[in-house]
mmCIF file of C-alpha atoms and ligand atoms in Angstrom:
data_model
loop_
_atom_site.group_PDB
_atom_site.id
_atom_site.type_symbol
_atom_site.label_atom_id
_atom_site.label_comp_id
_atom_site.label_asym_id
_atom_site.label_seq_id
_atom_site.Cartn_x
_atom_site.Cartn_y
_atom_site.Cartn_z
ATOM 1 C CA UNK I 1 -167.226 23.217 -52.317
ATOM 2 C CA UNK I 2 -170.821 22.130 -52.970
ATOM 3 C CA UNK I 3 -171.608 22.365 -49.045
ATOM 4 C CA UNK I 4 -169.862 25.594 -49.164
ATOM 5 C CA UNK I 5 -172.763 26.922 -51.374
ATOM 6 C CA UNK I 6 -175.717 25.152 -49.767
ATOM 7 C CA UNK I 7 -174.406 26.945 -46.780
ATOM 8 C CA UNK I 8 -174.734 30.210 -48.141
ATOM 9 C CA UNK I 9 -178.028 29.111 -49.765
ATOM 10 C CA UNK I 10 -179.195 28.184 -46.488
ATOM 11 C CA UNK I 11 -177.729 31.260 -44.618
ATOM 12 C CA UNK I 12 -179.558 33.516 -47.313
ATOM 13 C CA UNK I 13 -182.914 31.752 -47.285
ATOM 14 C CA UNK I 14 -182.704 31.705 -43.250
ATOM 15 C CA UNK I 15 -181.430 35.685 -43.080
ATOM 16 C CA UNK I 16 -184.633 36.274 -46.073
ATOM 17 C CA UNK I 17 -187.037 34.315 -44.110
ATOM 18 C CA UNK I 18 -186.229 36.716 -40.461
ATOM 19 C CA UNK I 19 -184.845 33.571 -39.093
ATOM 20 C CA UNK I 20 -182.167 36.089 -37.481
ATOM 21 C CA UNK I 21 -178.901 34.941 -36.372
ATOM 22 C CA UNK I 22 -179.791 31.843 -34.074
ATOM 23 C CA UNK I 23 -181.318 30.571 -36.370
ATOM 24 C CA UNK I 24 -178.895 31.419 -39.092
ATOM 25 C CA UNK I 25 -175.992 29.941 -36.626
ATOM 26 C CA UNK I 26 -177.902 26.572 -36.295
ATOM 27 C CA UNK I 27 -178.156 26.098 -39.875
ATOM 28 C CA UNK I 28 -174.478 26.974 -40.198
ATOM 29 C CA UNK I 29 -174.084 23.896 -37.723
ATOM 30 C CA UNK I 30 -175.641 21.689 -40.122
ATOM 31 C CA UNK I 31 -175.035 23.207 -42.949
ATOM 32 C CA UNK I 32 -171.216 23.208 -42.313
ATOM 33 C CA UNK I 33 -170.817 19.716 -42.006
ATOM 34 C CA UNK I 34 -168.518 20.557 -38.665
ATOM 35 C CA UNK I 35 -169.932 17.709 -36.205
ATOM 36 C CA UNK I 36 -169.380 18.953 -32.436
ATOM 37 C CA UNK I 37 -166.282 17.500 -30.927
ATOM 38 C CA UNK I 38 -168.206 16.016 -28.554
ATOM 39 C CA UNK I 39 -169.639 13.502 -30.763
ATOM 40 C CA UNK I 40 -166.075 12.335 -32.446
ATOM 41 C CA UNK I 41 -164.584 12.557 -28.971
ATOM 42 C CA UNK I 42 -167.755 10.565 -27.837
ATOM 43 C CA UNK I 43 -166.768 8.213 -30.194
ATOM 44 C CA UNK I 44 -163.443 6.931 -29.151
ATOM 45 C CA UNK I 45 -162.838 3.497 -27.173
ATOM 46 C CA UNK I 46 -159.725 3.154 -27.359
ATOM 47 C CA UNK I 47 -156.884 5.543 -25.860
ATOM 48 C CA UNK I 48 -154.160 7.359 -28.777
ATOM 49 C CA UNK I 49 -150.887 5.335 -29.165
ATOM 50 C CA UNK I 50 -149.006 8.411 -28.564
ATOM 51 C CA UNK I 51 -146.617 9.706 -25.520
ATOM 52 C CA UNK I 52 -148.923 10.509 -22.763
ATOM 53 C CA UNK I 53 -149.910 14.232 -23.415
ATOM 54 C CA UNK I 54 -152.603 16.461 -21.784
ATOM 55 C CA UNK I 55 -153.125 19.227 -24.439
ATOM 56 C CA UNK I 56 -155.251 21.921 -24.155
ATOM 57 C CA UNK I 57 -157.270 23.046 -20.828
ATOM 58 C CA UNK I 58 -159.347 21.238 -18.596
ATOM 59 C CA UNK I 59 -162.425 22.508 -20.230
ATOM 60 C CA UNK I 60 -161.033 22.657 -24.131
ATOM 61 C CA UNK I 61 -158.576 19.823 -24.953
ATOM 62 C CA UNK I 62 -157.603 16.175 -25.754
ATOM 63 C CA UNK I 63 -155.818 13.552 -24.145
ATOM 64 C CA UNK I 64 -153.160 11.544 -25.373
ATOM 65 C CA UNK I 65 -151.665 8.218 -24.373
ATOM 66 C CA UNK I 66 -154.482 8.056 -21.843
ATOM 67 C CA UNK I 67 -154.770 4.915 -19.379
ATOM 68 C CA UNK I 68 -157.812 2.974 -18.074
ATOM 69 C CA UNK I 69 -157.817 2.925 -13.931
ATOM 70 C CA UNK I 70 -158.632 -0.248 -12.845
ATOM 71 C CA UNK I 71 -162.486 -1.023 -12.001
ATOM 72 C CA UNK I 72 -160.958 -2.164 -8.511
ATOM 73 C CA UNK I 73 -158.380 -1.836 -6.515
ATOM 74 C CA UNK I 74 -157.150 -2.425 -2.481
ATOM 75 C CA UNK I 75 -158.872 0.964 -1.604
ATOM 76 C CA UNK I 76 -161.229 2.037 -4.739
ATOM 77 C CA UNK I 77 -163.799 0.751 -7.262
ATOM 78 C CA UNK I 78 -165.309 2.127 -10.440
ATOM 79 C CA UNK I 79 -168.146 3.252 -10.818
ATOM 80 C CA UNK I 80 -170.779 3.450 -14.497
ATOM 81 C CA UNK I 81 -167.908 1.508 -16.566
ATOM 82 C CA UNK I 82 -170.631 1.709 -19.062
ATOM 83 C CA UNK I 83 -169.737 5.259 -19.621
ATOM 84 C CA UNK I 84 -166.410 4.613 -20.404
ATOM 85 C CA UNK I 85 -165.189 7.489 -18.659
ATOM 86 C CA UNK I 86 -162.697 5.857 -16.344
ATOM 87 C CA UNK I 87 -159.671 6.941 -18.763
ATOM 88 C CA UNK I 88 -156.973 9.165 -17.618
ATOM 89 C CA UNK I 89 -153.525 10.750 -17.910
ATOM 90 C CA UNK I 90 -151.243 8.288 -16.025
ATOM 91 C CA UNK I 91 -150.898 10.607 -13.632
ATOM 92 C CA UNK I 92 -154.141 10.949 -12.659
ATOM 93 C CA UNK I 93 -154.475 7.073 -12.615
ATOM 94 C CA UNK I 94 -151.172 6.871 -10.029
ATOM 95 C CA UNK I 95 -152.549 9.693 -8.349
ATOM 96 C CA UNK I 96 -156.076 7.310 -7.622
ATOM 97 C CA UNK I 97 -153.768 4.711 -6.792
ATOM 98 C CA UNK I 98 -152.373 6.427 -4.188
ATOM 99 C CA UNK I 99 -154.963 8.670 -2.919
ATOM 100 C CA UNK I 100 -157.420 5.791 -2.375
ATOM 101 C CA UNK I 101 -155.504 4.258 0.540
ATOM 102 C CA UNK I 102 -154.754 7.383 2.032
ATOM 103 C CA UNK I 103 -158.093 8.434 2.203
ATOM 104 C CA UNK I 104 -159.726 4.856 3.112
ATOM 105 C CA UNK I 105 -156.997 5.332 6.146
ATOM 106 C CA UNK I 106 -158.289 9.124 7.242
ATOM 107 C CA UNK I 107 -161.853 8.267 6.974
ATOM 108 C CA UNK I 108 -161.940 4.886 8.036
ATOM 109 C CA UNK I 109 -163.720 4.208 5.032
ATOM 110 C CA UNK I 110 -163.125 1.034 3.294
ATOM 111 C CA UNK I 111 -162.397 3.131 0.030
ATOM 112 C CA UNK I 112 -163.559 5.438 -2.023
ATOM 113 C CA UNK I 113 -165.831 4.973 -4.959
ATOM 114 C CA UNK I 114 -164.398 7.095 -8.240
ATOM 115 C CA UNK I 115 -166.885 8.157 -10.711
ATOM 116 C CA UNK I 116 -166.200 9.866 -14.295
ATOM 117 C CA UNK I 117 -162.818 11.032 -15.586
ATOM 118 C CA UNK I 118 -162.218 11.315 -18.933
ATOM 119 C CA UNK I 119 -163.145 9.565 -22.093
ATOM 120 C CA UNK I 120 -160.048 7.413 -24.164
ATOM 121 C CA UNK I 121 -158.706 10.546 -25.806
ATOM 122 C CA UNK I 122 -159.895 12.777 -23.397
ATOM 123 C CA UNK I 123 -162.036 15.788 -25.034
ATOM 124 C CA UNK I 124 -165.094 17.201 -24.721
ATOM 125 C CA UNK I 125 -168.288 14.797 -23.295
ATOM 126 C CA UNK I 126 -172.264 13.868 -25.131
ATOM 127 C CA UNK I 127 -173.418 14.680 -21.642
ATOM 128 C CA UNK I 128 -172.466 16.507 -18.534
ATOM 129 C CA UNK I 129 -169.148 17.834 -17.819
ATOM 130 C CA UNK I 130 -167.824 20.724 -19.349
ATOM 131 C CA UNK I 131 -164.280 20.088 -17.747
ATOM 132 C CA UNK I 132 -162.738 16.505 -17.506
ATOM 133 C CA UNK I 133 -161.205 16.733 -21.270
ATOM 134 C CA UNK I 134 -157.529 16.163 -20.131
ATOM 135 C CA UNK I 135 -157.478 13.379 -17.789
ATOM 136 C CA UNK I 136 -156.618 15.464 -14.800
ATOM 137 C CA UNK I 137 -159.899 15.629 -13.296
ATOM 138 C CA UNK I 138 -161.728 12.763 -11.636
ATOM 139 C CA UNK I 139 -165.012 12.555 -9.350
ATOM 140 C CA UNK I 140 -165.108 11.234 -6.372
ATOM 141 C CA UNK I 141 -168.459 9.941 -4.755
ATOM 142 C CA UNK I 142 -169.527 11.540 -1.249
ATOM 143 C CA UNK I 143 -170.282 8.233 -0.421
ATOM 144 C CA UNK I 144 -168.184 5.283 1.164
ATOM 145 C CA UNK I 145 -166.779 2.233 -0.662
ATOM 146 C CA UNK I 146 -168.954 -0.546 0.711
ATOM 147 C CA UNK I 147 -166.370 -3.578 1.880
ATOM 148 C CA UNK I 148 -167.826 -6.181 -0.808
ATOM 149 C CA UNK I 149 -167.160 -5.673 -4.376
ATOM 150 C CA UNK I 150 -170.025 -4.202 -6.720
ATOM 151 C CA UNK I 151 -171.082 -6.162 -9.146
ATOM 152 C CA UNK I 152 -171.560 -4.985 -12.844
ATOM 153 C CA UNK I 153 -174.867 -4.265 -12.564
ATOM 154 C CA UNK I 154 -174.508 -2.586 -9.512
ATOM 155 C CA UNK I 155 -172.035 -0.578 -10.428
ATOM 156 C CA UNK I 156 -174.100 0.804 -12.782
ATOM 157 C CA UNK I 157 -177.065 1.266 -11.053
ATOM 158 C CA UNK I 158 -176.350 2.002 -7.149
ATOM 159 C CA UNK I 159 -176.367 5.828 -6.263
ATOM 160 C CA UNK I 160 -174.351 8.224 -4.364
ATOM 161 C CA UNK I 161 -176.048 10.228 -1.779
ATOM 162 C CA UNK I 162 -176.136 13.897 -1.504
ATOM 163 C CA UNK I 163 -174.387 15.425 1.434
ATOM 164 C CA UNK I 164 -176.705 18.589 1.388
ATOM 165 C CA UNK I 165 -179.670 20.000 2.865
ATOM 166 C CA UNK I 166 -182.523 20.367 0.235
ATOM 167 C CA UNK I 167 -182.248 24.339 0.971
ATOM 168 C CA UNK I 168 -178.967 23.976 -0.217
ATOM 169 C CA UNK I 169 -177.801 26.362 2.536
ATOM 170 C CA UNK I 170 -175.988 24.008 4.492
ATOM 171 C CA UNK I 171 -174.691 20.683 5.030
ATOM 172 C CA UNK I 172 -177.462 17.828 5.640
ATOM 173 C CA UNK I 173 -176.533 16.698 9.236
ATOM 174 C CA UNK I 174 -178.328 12.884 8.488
ATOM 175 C CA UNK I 175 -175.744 12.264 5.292
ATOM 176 C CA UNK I 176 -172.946 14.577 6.552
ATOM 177 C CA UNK I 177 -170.023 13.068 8.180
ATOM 178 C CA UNK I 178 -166.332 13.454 9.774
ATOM 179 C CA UNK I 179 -165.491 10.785 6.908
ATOM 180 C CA UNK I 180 -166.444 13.390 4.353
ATOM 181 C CA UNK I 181 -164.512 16.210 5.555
ATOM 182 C CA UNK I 182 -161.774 13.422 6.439
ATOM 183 C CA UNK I 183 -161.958 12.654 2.683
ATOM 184 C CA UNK I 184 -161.832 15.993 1.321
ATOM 185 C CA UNK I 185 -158.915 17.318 3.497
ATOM 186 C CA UNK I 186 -156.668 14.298 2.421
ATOM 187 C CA UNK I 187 -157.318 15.550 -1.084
ATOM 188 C CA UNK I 188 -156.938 19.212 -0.527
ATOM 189 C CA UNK I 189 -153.621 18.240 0.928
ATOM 190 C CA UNK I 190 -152.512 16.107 -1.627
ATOM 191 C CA UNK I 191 -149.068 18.462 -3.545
ATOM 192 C CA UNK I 192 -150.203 17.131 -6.585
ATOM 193 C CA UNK I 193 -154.136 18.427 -6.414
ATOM 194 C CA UNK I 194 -154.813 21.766 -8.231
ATOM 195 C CA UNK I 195 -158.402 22.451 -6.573
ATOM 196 C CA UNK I 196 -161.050 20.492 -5.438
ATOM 197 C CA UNK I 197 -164.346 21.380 -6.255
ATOM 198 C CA UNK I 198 -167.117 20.583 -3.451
ATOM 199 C CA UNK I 199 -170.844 21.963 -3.235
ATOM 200 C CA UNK I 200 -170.558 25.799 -1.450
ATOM 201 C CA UNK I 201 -172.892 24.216 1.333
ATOM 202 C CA UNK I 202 -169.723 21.695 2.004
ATOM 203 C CA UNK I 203 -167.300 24.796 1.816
ATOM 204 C CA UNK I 204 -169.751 26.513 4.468
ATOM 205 C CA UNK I 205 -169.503 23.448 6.902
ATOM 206 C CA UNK I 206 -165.686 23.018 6.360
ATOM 207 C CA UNK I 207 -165.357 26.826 7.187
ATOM 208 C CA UNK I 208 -166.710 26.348 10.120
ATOM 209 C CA UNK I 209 -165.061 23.101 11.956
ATOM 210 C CA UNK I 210 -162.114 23.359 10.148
ATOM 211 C CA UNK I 211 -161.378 27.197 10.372
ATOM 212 C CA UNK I 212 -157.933 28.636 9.432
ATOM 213 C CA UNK I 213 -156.562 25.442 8.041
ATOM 214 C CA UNK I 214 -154.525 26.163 5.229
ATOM 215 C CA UNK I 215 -156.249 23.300 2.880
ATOM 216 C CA UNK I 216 -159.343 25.113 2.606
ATOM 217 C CA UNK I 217 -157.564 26.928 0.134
ATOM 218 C CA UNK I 218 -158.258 24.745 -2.317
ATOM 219 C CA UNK I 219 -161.688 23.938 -1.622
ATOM 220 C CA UNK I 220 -163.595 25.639 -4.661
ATOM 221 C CA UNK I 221 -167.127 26.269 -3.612
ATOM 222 C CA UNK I 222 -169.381 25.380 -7.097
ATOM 223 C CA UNK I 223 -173.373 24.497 -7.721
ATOM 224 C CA UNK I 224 -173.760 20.564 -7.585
ATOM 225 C CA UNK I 225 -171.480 18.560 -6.680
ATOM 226 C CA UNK I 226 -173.370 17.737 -3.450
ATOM 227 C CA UNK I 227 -173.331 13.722 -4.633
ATOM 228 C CA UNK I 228 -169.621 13.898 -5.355
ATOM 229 C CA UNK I 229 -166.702 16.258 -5.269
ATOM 230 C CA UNK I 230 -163.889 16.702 -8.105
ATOM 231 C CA UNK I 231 -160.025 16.605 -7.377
ATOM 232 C CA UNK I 232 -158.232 18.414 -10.442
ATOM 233 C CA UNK I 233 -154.791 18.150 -10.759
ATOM 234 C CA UNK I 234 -151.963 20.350 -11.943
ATOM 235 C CA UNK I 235 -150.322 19.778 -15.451
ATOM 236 C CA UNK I 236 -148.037 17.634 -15.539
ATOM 237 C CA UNK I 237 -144.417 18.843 -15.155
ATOM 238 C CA UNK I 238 -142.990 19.667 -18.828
ATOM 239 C CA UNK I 239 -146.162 19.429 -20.819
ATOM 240 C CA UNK I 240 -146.152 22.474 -22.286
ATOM 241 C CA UNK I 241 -148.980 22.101 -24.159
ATOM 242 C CA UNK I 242 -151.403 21.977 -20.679
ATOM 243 C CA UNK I 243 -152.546 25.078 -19.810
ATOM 244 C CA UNK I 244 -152.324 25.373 -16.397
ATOM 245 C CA UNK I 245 -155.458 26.984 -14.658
ATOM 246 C CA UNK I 246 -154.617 30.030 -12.192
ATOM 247 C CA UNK I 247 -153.519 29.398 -8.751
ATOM 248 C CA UNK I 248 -156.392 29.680 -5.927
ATOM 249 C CA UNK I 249 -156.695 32.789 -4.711
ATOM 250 C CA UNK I 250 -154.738 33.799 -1.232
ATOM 251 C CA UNK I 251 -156.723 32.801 2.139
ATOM 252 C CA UNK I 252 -159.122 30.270 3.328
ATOM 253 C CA UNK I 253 -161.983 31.322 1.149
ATOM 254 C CA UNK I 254 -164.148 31.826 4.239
ATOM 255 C CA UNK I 255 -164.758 35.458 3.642
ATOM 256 C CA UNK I 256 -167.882 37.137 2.008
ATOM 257 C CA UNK I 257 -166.848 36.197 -1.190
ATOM 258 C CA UNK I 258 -168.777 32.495 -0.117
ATOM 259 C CA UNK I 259 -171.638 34.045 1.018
ATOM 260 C CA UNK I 260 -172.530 34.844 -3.063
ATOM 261 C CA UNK I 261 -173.164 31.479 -3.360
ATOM 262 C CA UNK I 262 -176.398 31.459 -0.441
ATOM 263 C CA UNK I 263 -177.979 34.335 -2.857
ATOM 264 C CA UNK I 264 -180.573 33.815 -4.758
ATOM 265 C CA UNK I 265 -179.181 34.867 -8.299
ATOM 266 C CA UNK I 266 -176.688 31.285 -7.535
ATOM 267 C CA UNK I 267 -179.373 29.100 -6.015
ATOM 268 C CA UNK I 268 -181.481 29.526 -8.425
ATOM 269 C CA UNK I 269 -179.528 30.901 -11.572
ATOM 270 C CA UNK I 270 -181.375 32.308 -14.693
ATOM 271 C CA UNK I 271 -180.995 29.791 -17.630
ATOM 272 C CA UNK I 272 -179.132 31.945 -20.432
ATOM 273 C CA UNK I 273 -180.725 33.727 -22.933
ATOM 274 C CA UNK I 274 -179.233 31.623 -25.633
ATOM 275 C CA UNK I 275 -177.314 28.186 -25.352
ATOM 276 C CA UNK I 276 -173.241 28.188 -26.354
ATOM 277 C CA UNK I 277 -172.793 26.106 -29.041
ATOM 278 C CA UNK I 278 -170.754 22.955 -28.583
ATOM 279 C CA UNK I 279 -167.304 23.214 -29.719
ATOM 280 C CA UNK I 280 -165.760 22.040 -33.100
ATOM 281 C CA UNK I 281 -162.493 20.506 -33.182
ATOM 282 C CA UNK I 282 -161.506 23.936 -34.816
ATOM 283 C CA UNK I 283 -161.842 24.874 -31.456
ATOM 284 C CA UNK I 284 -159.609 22.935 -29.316
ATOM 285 C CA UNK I 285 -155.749 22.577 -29.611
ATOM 286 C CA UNK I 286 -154.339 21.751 -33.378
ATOM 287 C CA UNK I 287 -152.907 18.637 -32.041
ATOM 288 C CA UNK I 288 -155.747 17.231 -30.686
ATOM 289 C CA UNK I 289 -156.823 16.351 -34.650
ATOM 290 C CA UNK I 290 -153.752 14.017 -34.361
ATOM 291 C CA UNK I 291 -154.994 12.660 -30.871
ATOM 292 C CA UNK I 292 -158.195 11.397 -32.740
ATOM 293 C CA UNK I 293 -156.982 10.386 -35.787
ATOM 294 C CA UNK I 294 -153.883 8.613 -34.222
ATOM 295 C CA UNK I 295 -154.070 4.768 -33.828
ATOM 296 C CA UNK I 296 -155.841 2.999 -30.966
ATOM 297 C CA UNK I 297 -153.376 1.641 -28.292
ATOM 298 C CA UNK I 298 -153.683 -1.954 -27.912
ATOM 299 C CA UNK I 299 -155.510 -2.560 -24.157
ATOM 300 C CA UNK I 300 -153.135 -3.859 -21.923
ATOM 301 C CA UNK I 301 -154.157 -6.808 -19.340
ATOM 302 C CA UNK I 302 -155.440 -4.667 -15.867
ATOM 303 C CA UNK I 303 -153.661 -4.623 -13.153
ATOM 304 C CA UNK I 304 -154.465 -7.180 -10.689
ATOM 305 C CA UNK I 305 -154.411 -6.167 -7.202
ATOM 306 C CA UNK I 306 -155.168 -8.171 -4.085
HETATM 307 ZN ZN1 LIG B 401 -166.271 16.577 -12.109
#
């Protein structure tokens, strides 16, 4: 109650003062005592012992039951476990499992090298990211596993290269290779993958050598994503609470509608006039209150693989 009336208090002396209604709305974020779910979510380390649930959608929900993939495996290996981000819904972690191999085998790569996914119950991130809060989206580094293991350090300090020309109009022919587009296909043609989202300069080259295959569907041009590229998959079957994102639009995606992202109002996008604020847990799913207060799951042993 007493915060009720220092909010008004505040509000009032902000409105009085001509503070207008930014200013008003970032006192109410103080004022409100309503932390951003980004910093409860941030806070987790441990996944929910509940049923493995994706609740919400990819950009406004919680994970429950989530699993940690592996920092290595036969075909893969983790990168920034500092960031504890390497948490997903199960089946995102068998779907790493058993993309890795199939793209090591396509590209002749000796792996792949798997960046963030989601945090232990999923949600909102402090930084970056404003999808990757169900455990159903996972980067993937435009950059070959190297045949020795990374060590810890390493791990968190060796980076991915970009894959684009510094005009950003088109693929950067010295970092750009059949490996990539060998990588990207096998995910594209994976049942299980919603959309991939690659840089539009990496569309632009795939439109061109790979013209009329039916995978490039699912390529989704975007800004970034020139060091890495993002497999998202579907919800899972019967989890009603995942809101599934709409199916890719018919065709290749090859048509004008790519072109948009050459002009200059996408290379070089206005910042907005005012920044969104970050989102409460009032915001996301009811359940996903019970997905951070629930219990932490004990850690089971990792998997060792060869
Ligand atoms: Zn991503």
């Amino acid at each position: 109650m007493q915060s009720g009336i220092r909010f008004v208090l505040v509000l009032t002396f902000g409105v009085l003062l001509g503070a207008g209604p930014a200013r008003a709305q970032d006192q109410h974020q103080t004022a409100d005592a309503q932390p951003a779910a980004k910093t409860l979510f941030g806070q987790a380390t441990k996944a929910a012992a509940l049923a493995p649930q994706a609740i919400g959608f990819y950009s406004r929900g919680c994970l429950a039951g989530a699993q940690a993939l592996p920092l290595d495996g036969p075909h893969w290996q983790a990168m920034r476990p500092s960031r504890q981000r390497m948490w997903g819904h199960p089946e995102l972690i068998r779907f790493l499992e058993r993309f890795a191999p199939v793209a090591a085998q396509a590209s002749a790569w000796p792996g792949i090298l798997v960046g963030d996914m989601a945090q232990a119950r999923g949600g909102p991130m402090l930084t970056g990211h404003a999808s990757h809060q169900l455990g159903l989206d996972a980067d993937i580094w435009l950059k070959p596993m190297p045949v020795e293991r990374l060590s810890q350090a390493q791990r968190e300090q060796v980076s991915s290269i970009s894959v684009v020309r510094a005009d950003r109009l088109d693929v950067d022919p010295a970092t750009w290779t059949a490996g990539h587009q060998a990588v990207l296909r096998a995910a594209a043609m994976d049942p299980q993958v919603q959309r991939v989202f690659a840089n539009a300069a990496i569309k632009r080259e795939l439109c061109r050598s790979a013209k009329g295959a039916s995978w490039l569907r699912k390529i989704r041009p975007e800004q970034g994503h020139d060091y890495h590229f993002h497999v998202r998959l579907f919800c899972p079957e019967g989890e009603t609470q995942c809101k599934a994102q709409d199916p890719t639009p018919e065709g290749d995606g090859c048509d004008a509608s790519l072109d948009w992202w050459f002009s200059e109002e996408a290379l070089h996008p206005k910042p907005p006039a005012k920044p969104t604020p970050p989102l409460t847990l009032a915001d996301l799913p009811a359940d996903c209150r019970q997905v951070l207060e629930a219990r932490g799951a004990t850690p089971t042993t990792p998997e060792v693989l060869p």
